[in-house]
Short mmCIF file of C-alpha atoms in Angstrom, two decimals:
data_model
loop_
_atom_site.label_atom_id
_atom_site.label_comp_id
_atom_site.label_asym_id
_atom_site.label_seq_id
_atom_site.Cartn_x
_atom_site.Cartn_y
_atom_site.Cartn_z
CA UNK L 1132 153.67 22.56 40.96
CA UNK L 1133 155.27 19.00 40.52
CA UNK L 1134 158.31 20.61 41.20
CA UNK L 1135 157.31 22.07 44.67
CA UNK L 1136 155.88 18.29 45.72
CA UNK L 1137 159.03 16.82 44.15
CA UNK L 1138 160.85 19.02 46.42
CA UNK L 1139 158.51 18.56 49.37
CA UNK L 1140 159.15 15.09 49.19
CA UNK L 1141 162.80 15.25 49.24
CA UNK L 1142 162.95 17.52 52.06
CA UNK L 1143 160.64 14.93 53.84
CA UNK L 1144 163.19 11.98 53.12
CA UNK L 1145 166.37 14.30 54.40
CA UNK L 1146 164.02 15.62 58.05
CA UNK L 1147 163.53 11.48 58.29
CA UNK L 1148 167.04 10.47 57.49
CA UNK L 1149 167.89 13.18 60.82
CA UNK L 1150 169.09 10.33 62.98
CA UNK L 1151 169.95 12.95 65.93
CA UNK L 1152 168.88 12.47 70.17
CA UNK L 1153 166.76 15.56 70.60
CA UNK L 1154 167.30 16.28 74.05
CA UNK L 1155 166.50 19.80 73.94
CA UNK L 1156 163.41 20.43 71.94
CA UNK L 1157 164.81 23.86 71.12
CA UNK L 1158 167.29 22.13 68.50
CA UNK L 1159 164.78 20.45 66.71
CA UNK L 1160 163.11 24.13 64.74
CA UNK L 1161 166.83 25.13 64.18
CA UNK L 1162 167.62 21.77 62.30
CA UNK L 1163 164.01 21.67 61.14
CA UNK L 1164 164.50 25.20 59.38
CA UNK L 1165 167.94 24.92 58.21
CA UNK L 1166 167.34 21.91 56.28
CA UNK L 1167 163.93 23.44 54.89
CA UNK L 1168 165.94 27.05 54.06
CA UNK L 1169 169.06 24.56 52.33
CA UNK L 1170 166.27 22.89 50.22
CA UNK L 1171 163.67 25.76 49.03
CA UNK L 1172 165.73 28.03 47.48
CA UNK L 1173 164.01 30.84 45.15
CA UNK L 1174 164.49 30.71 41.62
CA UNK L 1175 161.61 30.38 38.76
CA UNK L 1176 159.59 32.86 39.93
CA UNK L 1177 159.06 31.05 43.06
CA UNK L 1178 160.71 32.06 46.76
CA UNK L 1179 160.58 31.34 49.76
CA UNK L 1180 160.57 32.21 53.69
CA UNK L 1181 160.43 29.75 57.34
CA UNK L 1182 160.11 30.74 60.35
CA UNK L 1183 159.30 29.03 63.63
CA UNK L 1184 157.21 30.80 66.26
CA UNK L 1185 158.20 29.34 69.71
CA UNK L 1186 155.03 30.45 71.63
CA UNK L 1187 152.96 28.91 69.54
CA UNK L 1188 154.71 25.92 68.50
CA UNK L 1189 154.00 26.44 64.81
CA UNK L 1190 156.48 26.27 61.61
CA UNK L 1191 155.36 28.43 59.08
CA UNK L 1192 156.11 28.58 55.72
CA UNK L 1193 155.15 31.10 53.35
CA UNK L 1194 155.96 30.54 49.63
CA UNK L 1195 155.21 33.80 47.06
CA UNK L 1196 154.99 32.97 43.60
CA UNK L 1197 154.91 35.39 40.34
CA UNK L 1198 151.59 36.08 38.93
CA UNK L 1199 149.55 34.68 41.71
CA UNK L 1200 147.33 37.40 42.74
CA UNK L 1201 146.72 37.57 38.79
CA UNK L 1202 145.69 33.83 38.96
CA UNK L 1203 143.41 34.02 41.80
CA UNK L 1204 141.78 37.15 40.10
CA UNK L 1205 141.09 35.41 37.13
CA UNK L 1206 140.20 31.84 38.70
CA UNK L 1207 137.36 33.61 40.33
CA UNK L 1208 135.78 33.42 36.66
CA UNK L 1209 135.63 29.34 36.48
CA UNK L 1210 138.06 29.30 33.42
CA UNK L 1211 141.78 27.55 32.85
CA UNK L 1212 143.03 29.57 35.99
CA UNK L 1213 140.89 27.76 37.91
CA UNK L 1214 142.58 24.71 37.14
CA UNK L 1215 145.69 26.05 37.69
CA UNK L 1216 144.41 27.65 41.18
CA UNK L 1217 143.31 24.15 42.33
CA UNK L 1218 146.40 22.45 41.52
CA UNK L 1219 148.32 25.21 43.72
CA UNK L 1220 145.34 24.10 46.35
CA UNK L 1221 146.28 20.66 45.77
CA UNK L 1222 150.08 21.10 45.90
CA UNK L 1223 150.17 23.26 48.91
CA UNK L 1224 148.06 20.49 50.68
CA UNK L 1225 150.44 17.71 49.86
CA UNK L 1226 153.58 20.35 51.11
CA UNK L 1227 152.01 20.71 54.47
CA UNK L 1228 151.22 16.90 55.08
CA UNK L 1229 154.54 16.10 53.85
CA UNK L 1230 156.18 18.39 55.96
CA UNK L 1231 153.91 17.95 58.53
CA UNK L 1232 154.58 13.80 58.84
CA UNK L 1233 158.59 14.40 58.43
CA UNK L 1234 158.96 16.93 61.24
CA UNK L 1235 156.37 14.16 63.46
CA UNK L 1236 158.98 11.55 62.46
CA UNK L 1237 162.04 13.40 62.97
CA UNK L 1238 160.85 14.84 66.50
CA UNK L 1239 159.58 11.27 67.42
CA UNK L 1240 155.87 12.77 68.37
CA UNK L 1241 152.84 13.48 66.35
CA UNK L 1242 152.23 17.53 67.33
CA UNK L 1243 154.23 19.52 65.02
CA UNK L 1244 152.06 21.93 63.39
CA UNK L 1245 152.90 23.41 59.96
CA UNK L 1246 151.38 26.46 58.56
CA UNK L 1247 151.98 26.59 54.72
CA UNK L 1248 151.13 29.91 53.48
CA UNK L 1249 150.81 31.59 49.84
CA UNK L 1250 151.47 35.26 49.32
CA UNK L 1251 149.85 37.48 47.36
CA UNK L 1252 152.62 38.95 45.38
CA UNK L 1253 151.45 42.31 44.39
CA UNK L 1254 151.02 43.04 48.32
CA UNK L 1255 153.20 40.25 50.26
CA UNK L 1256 151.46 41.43 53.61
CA UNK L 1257 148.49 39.57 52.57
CA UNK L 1258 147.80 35.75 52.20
CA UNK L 1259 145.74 33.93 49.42
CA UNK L 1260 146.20 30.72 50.19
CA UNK L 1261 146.61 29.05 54.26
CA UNK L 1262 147.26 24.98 54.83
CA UNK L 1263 147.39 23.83 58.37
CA UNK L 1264 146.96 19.97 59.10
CA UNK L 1265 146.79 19.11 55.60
CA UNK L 1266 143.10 21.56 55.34
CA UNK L 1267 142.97 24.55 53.59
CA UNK L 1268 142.15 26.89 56.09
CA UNK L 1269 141.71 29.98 53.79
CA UNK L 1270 141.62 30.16 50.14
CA UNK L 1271 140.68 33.76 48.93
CA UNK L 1272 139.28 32.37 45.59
CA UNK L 1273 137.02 29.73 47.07
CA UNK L 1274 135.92 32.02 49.91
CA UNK L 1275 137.02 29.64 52.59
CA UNK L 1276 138.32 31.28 55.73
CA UNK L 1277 138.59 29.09 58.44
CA UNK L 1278 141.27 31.56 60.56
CA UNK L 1279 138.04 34.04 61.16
CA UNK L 1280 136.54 32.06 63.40
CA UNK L 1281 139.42 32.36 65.82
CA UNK L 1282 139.73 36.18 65.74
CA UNK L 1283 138.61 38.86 67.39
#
């Protein structure tokens, strides 16, 4: 985990040394994403996707890690892997404010949204984990779900 915030915070200090004129707003996900895809690259049981949905405005990044679905299984019980699940909780939190702050900075403005996402590994389709604004908006351990509220 210290080496996704490490990384987080090195991707926030490359987004704020961007000294480019946005004049189109449409270049600003395509540098956004290329440095984040340059920076997260998959290795130690750890990968990663980005994608930015134009309609919506939102960057969205979803990270799936090996053993995960395990961890939240067991984490459920109150033992060491609930630790470890709150530190992921914890870690994912500081990745979306840090992204979060750098694109604001690099885009001059204060309305980029970042969805940081954690897939279940056994079934990628599904999420376990959901940060947006720096809250956790659904945590399948801690029975938070946040999203449902918005559906139907």
């Amino acid at each position: 985990m210290k080496k996704l915030i490490a990384l987080a915070v090195t991707i926030a200090i490359l987004l704020c040394v961007c000294t480019v004129s946005f004049a189109q707003t449409s270049t600003l996900p395509s540098l956004v994403l290329g440095i984040l895809q340059q920076n997260f690259t998959d290795g130690d049981g750890i990968s990663y996707e980005f994608s930015y949905d134009e309609s919506s405005e939102i960057y969205y990044m979803y990270i799936t890690i090996d053993g995960v679905a395990a961890t939240a299984s067991l984490a459920s019980e109150g033992n060491e892997y609930a630790d470890r699940w709150n530190t992921l909780c914890d870690t994912a939190i500081s990745i979306n404010t840090t992204l979060t702050e750098s694109i604001n900075s690099l885009a001059d403005s204060d309305s980029a949204t970042v969805s940081t996402n954690v897939r279940n590994d056994m079934n990628p389709d599904k999420i376990v984990l959901s940060v947006m604004y720096g809250v956790v908006v659904y945590d399948i351990v801690n029975d938070i779900d946040l999203l449902s509220a918005f559906s139907d």
